[in-house]
Short mmCIF file of C-alpha atoms and ligand atoms in Angstrom, two decimals:
data_model
loop_
_atom_site.label_atom_id
_atom_site.label_comp_id
_atom_site.label_asym_id
_atom_site.label_seq_id
_atom_site.Cartn_x
_atom_site.Cartn_y
_atom_site.Cartn_z
CA MET H 29 20.34 31.86 -17.77
CA PRO H 30 18.57 31.62 -14.37
CA GLY H 31 17.22 28.22 -13.44
CA ARG H 32 13.50 27.66 -12.83
CA LEU H 33 14.19 26.54 -9.25
CA ASP H 34 17.09 28.80 -8.21
CA ASN H 35 17.62 28.80 -4.45
CA LYS H 36 14.90 26.18 -3.88
CA ILE H 37 15.44 23.12 -1.69
CA ALA H 38 14.26 19.87 -3.25
CA LEU H 39 13.90 16.43 -1.69
CA VAL H 40 13.74 13.28 -3.85
CA THR H 41 13.07 9.75 -2.52
CA GLY H 42 14.16 6.71 -4.51
CA ALA H 43 16.86 9.02 -5.92
CA GLY H 44 19.54 6.36 -6.08
CA SER H 45 18.23 4.92 -9.35
CA GLY H 46 15.99 5.35 -12.39
CA ILE H 47 13.35 8.13 -12.38
CA GLY H 48 14.44 9.49 -8.98
CA ARG H 49 18.06 9.94 -10.00
CA ALA H 50 17.17 11.52 -13.36
CA THR H 51 14.76 13.91 -11.65
CA ALA H 52 17.32 14.84 -8.97
CA LEU H 53 19.69 15.82 -11.80
CA VAL H 54 16.98 17.95 -13.48
CA PHE H 55 16.20 19.65 -10.12
CA ALA H 56 19.90 20.47 -9.72
CA ARG H 57 20.18 21.71 -13.35
CA GLU H 58 17.37 24.14 -12.61
CA GLY H 59 19.24 25.57 -9.60
CA ALA H 60 17.75 23.63 -6.66
CA LYS H 61 19.86 22.23 -3.88
CA VAL H 62 18.89 18.56 -3.69
CA VAL H 63 18.43 16.15 -0.76
CA VAL H 64 18.96 12.75 -2.40
CA SER H 65 17.32 9.94 -0.43
CA ASP H 66 17.17 6.21 -1.00
CA ILE H 67 17.27 2.92 0.89
CA VAL H 68 20.37 2.05 -1.20
CA VAL H 69 23.46 3.97 0.03
CA GLU H 70 25.75 3.42 -3.02
CA GLY H 71 23.05 4.48 -5.49
CA GLY H 72 22.25 7.59 -3.52
CA GLN H 73 25.90 8.61 -3.16
CA GLU H 74 26.44 8.06 -6.90
CA THR H 75 23.53 10.46 -7.60
CA VAL H 76 25.13 13.08 -5.37
CA GLN H 77 28.44 12.63 -7.21
CA GLN H 78 26.66 13.07 -10.59
CA ILE H 79 24.99 16.27 -9.37
CA GLU H 80 28.28 17.64 -8.02
CA ALA H 81 30.09 16.71 -11.24
CA ALA H 82 27.52 18.79 -13.15
CA GLY H 83 28.21 21.79 -10.86
CA GLY H 84 25.22 21.37 -8.50
CA GLU H 85 24.82 20.91 -4.77
CA ALA H 86 23.35 17.86 -2.98
CA ILE H 87 23.50 15.71 0.13
CA PHE H 88 22.53 12.10 0.63
CA VAL H 89 20.26 10.91 3.47
CA LYS H 90 19.44 7.23 3.77
CA ALA H 91 15.76 6.50 4.49
CA ASP H 92 13.30 3.66 4.16
CA VAL H 93 10.04 5.45 3.22
CA SER H 94 7.93 2.73 4.84
CA GLN H 95 9.39 3.61 8.29
CA ALA H 96 7.90 6.69 9.96
CA ALA H 97 11.01 7.36 12.03
CA ASP H 98 13.20 7.38 8.93
CA VAL H 99 10.91 9.79 7.08
CA GLU H 100 10.68 12.14 10.09
CA THR H 101 14.47 12.20 10.30
CA LEU H 102 14.78 12.76 6.54
CA VAL H 103 12.65 15.88 6.64
CA ALA H 104 14.37 17.06 9.86
CA LYS H 105 17.86 16.64 8.25
CA THR H 106 16.68 18.55 5.16
CA VAL H 107 15.62 21.49 7.32
CA GLU H 108 18.69 21.24 9.55
CA THR H 109 20.96 21.41 6.49
CA TYR H 110 19.18 23.89 4.25
CA GLY H 111 16.64 25.63 6.54
CA ARG H 112 13.48 24.75 4.53
CA LEU H 113 11.85 22.35 2.07
CA ASP H 114 10.34 23.82 -1.12
CA CYS H 115 9.84 20.89 -3.50
CA ALA H 116 9.31 17.21 -2.54
CA PHE H 117 9.26 14.37 -5.07
CA ASN H 118 7.91 11.24 -3.30
CA ASN H 119 9.05 8.67 -5.80
CA ALA H 120 10.47 5.56 -4.02
CA GLY H 121 8.61 2.46 -5.05
CA ILE H 122 8.80 -1.24 -5.78
CA GLU H 123 7.19 -3.35 -8.50
CA GLY H 124 5.48 -5.79 -6.18
CA GLY H 125 4.76 -9.46 -6.61
CA VAL H 126 3.97 -9.53 -10.40
CA LYS H 127 1.37 -12.30 -9.98
CA PRO H 128 -2.38 -12.55 -10.60
CA THR H 129 -4.72 -11.66 -7.72
CA ILE H 130 -5.21 -15.25 -6.41
CA ASP H 131 -1.45 -15.95 -6.39
CA CYS H 132 -0.35 -12.69 -4.78
CA THR H 133 0.65 -13.46 -1.12
CA GLU H 134 -0.40 -11.41 1.85
CA GLU H 135 3.26 -10.64 2.50
CA GLU H 136 3.75 -9.33 -1.08
CA PHE H 137 0.55 -7.29 -0.94
CA ASP H 138 1.41 -5.73 2.43
CA ARG H 139 5.03 -4.89 1.43
CA THR H 140 3.98 -3.17 -1.79
CA ILE H 141 1.37 -1.10 0.00
CA ALA H 142 3.86 -0.25 2.77
CA VAL H 143 6.47 1.15 0.37
CA ASN H 144 4.36 2.56 -2.49
CA LEU H 145 1.36 3.93 -0.60
CA THR H 146 2.13 4.23 3.14
CA GLY H 147 5.58 5.57 2.10
CA VAL H 148 4.04 8.37 0.11
CA TRP H 149 1.56 9.24 2.88
CA LEU H 150 4.35 9.30 5.49
CA CYS H 151 6.47 11.55 3.31
CA MET H 152 3.57 13.95 2.80
CA LYS H 153 2.71 13.88 6.52
CA TYR H 154 6.12 15.24 7.53
CA GLU H 155 6.78 17.39 4.45
CA ILE H 156 3.45 19.21 4.75
CA GLN H 157 4.08 20.02 8.44
CA GLN H 158 7.28 21.74 7.41
CA MET H 159 5.70 23.49 4.39
CA LEU H 160 2.85 24.83 6.57
CA SER H 161 5.40 26.25 9.02
CA GLN H 162 7.28 28.08 6.24
CA GLY H 163 4.21 29.21 4.29
CA GLY H 164 4.08 26.91 1.26
CA GLY H 165 5.73 24.40 -1.06
CA THR H 166 5.08 21.89 -3.84
CA ILE H 167 4.81 18.13 -3.75
CA VAL H 168 4.80 15.58 -6.61
CA ASN H 169 4.05 11.93 -5.93
CA THR H 170 4.99 9.12 -8.31
CA ALA H 171 1.89 7.16 -9.19
CA SER H 172 1.80 5.31 -12.54
CA ALA H 173 -0.37 4.53 -15.56
CA ALA H 174 -1.25 1.72 -13.15
CA GLY H 175 -2.72 4.35 -10.86
CA LEU H 176 -5.33 5.14 -13.56
CA VAL H 177 -6.20 1.80 -15.15
CA GLY H 178 -5.88 -1.88 -14.18
CA PHE H 179 -3.06 -4.14 -15.33
CA PRO H 180 -3.55 -7.93 -15.09
CA GLY H 181 -0.87 -9.51 -12.89
CA LEU H 182 -0.16 -6.42 -10.81
CA PRO H 183 -2.92 -6.36 -8.14
CA ASP H 184 -0.76 -5.04 -5.27
CA TYR H 185 1.03 -2.51 -7.48
CA VAL H 186 -2.14 -1.23 -9.15
CA ALA H 187 -3.89 -0.89 -5.76
CA SER H 188 -0.95 1.04 -4.32
CA LYS H 189 -0.73 3.41 -7.28
CA HIS H 190 -4.53 4.11 -7.36
CA GLY H 191 -4.11 4.87 -3.70
CA VAL H 192 -1.33 7.39 -4.49
CA VAL H 193 -3.63 9.22 -6.88
CA GLY H 194 -6.32 9.37 -4.19
CA LEU H 195 -3.91 10.62 -1.54
CA THR H 196 -2.64 13.27 -3.93
CA LYS H 197 -6.10 14.66 -4.67
CA THR H 198 -7.02 14.69 -1.00
CA ALA H 199 -3.88 16.49 0.21
CA ALA H 200 -4.23 18.95 -2.71
CA LEU H 201 -7.70 19.91 -1.49
CA GLU H 202 -6.71 20.00 2.18
CA TYR H 203 -3.81 22.41 1.68
CA ALA H 204 -4.85 24.41 -1.41
CA LYS H 205 -5.41 27.55 0.66
CA SER H 206 -2.07 27.16 2.45
CA GLY H 207 0.13 27.67 -0.54
CA ILE H 208 0.92 23.96 -0.98
CA ARG H 209 0.32 22.36 -4.37
CA VAL H 210 0.19 18.54 -4.55
CA ASN H 211 0.24 16.66 -7.87
CA ALA H 212 1.16 13.19 -9.13
CA VAL H 213 2.97 11.92 -12.21
CA CYS H 214 1.71 8.77 -13.89
CA PRO H 215 4.61 7.35 -15.94
CA GLY H 216 4.10 4.76 -18.69
CA VAL H 217 6.84 2.25 -19.34
CA ILE H 218 10.14 4.01 -18.49
CA GLN H 219 13.57 2.51 -19.11
CA THR H 220 14.89 2.00 -15.57
CA PRO H 221 16.34 -0.86 -13.52
CA MET H 222 12.78 -1.67 -12.34
CA VAL H 223 11.69 -2.37 -15.92
CA GLU H 224 14.96 -4.15 -16.72
CA ARG H 225 14.16 -6.55 -13.83
CA GLY H 226 10.80 -7.24 -15.49
CA ALA H 227 12.50 -7.97 -18.78
CA GLN H 228 14.82 -10.49 -17.08
CA LEU H 229 11.93 -12.28 -15.44
CA SER H 230 9.68 -12.71 -18.52
CA PRO H 231 11.01 -13.31 -22.03
CA GLY H 232 9.29 -11.04 -24.56
CA PHE H 233 8.56 -8.39 -21.91
CA ASP H 234 10.36 -5.63 -23.83
CA GLU H 235 8.45 -6.26 -27.07
CA LEU H 236 5.13 -6.43 -25.20
CA ALA H 237 5.87 -3.25 -23.26
CA VAL H 238 6.86 -1.30 -26.35
CA SER H 239 3.76 -2.53 -28.21
CA MET H 240 1.58 -1.09 -25.42
CA GLU H 241 3.12 2.36 -25.95
CA PRO H 242 1.40 4.41 -28.77
CA VAL H 243 4.71 6.27 -29.37
CA GLY H 244 6.42 2.91 -30.03
CA ARG H 245 9.21 3.23 -27.51
CA PHE H 246 10.01 3.26 -23.77
CA GLY H 247 10.14 6.58 -21.99
CA GLN H 248 13.40 7.86 -20.57
CA PRO H 249 13.68 8.72 -16.85
CA ALA H 250 14.58 12.35 -17.59
CA GLU H 251 11.28 12.78 -19.53
CA VAL H 252 9.50 12.14 -16.23
CA GLY H 253 11.97 14.47 -14.45
CA GLU H 254 11.10 17.34 -16.78
CA ALA H 255 7.38 16.96 -15.98
CA VAL H 256 8.09 16.83 -12.19
CA VAL H 257 10.22 19.95 -12.28
CA TRP H 258 7.57 21.79 -14.33
CA LEU H 259 4.93 20.83 -11.75
CA CYS H 260 7.19 22.13 -8.95
CA SER H 261 7.92 25.42 -10.78
CA ASP H 262 5.95 28.70 -10.75
CA ALA H 263 4.96 27.92 -14.34
CA ALA H 264 2.49 25.44 -12.82
CA SER H 265 1.17 27.87 -10.15
CA PHE H 266 -2.56 27.08 -10.85
CA VAL H 267 -2.06 23.28 -11.12
CA THR H 268 -2.92 21.15 -8.11
CA GLY H 269 -4.54 17.76 -7.53
CA ILE H 270 -3.79 16.28 -10.95
CA PRO H 271 -2.47 12.87 -11.91
CA MET H 272 -0.33 13.91 -14.90
CA GLN H 273 0.21 11.21 -17.51
CA VAL H 274 3.78 11.01 -18.72
CA ASP H 275 3.17 7.88 -20.67
CA GLY H 276 3.62 8.23 -24.44
CA GLY H 277 -0.20 8.01 -24.80
CA LEU H 278 -0.57 4.67 -23.00
CA VAL H 279 -3.66 5.58 -21.00
CA ALA H 280 -5.28 7.50 -23.87
CA GLN H 281 -6.04 4.19 -25.65
P1 LIG D 217 14.09 1.89 -9.61
O1 LIG D 217 15.09 2.14 -10.68
O2 LIG D 217 14.00 0.54 -8.96
O3 LIG D 217 14.32 3.02 -8.48
C1 LIG D 217 13.58 3.03 -7.28
C2 LIG D 217 14.52 3.30 -6.11
O4 LIG D 217 13.74 3.33 -4.93
C3 LIG D 217 15.56 2.20 -5.97
O5 LIG D 217 16.82 2.71 -5.66
C4 LIG D 217 14.95 1.41 -4.80
O6 LIG D 217 15.87 0.59 -4.11
C5 LIG D 217 14.43 2.53 -3.96
N1 LIG D 217 13.53 1.99 -2.91
C6 LIG D 217 12.85 0.83 -2.90
N2 LIG D 217 12.19 0.68 -1.72
C7 LIG D 217 12.48 1.81 -1.01
C8 LIG D 217 12.11 2.23 0.28
N3 LIG D 217 11.33 1.44 1.09
N4 LIG D 217 12.55 3.41 0.74
C9 LIG D 217 13.36 4.18 -0.04
N5 LIG D 217 13.77 3.82 -1.25
C10 LIG D 217 13.32 2.63 -1.74
O7 LIG D 217 12.62 2.21 -10.14
P2 LIG D 217 12.03 3.32 -11.09
O8 LIG D 217 11.53 2.70 -12.31
O9 LIG D 217 12.91 4.52 -11.18
O10 LIG D 217 10.73 3.68 -10.22
C11 LIG D 217 10.60 4.94 -9.50
C12 LIG D 217 9.12 5.14 -9.24
O11 LIG D 217 8.44 5.21 -10.49
C13 LIG D 217 8.46 3.97 -8.47
O12 LIG D 217 7.49 4.49 -7.56
C14 LIG D 217 7.75 3.20 -9.58
O13 LIG D 217 6.61 2.48 -9.10
C15 LIG D 217 7.33 4.32 -10.49
N6 LIG D 217 7.06 3.94 -11.87
C16 LIG D 217 8.00 3.39 -12.65
C17 LIG D 217 7.68 3.07 -13.97
C18 LIG D 217 8.68 2.45 -14.90
O14 LIG D 217 8.26 2.02 -16.01
N7 LIG D 217 9.97 2.38 -14.58
C19 LIG D 217 6.42 3.33 -14.47
C20 LIG D 217 5.49 3.90 -13.61
C21 LIG D 217 5.79 4.24 -12.33
P3 LIG D 217 15.96 -1.00 -4.51
O15 LIG D 217 16.72 -1.02 -5.80
O16 LIG D 217 16.66 -1.60 -3.37
O17 LIG D 217 14.55 -1.46 -4.66
#
């Protein structure tokens, strides 16, 4: 059966772990060649090995998304290797300080914004230049349920993810007539190393997180990946500028 993204070139940041790795695997399953990027080399290489073991094709490029030079090089290496960039999943992110507003330090606030918000903007800046030159493409940014509603104790994270939703809508409007669709996914609580770190820091975290989810369980990373790949596929050809909740009903409450 043909894949939904046969012969497409997909780029995934934060692909060495969690949602990024699972989505890179779904891209490859659907026939895309995948540029796997992360700040963590071992994680990224492991994702490439998993894609290859499943019969797909991928390369790893190390990049820190908060550094413009890294992001410019990442897009350049994608084009140098595969000739174009069809689908970009700007997903790399960090959980931030996990402290109430008055306790969050300037350093924590600035770092979270640098990775989660400036990182997404930098990725779009260089990806869109390439997509304009080739006549189109699709972009999905990872926001969060925390990009749609507030969460006490996550001021830097919530600010960064609301910013991602705003950037997504703006770029969608700017490039709608140029064949470039830009959307965001807003995951709920997804079982990844990021959430496992939260559970280690605060006893009772798992129970609290599951109780917030109307479906009564954590989401799995691949459940986000399926939504991302749908947004990148031709099946979503009239969809642009949306923050899509993939959250088990969390934000519907
Ligand atoms: P994860 O397992 O920690 O994966 C994120 C990956 O991104 C890690 O390999 C991480 O490396 C990497 N990374 C961190 N900073 C980077 C940088 N500056 N440049 C490039 N890569 C960087 O987390 P995840 O849960 O899959 O999260 C992926 C995205 O989903 C994030 O944007 C997160 O905010 C968002 N999200 C997650 C959830 C959830 O419940 N898990 C919910 C909503 C939204 P390190 O391990 O070194 O940090």
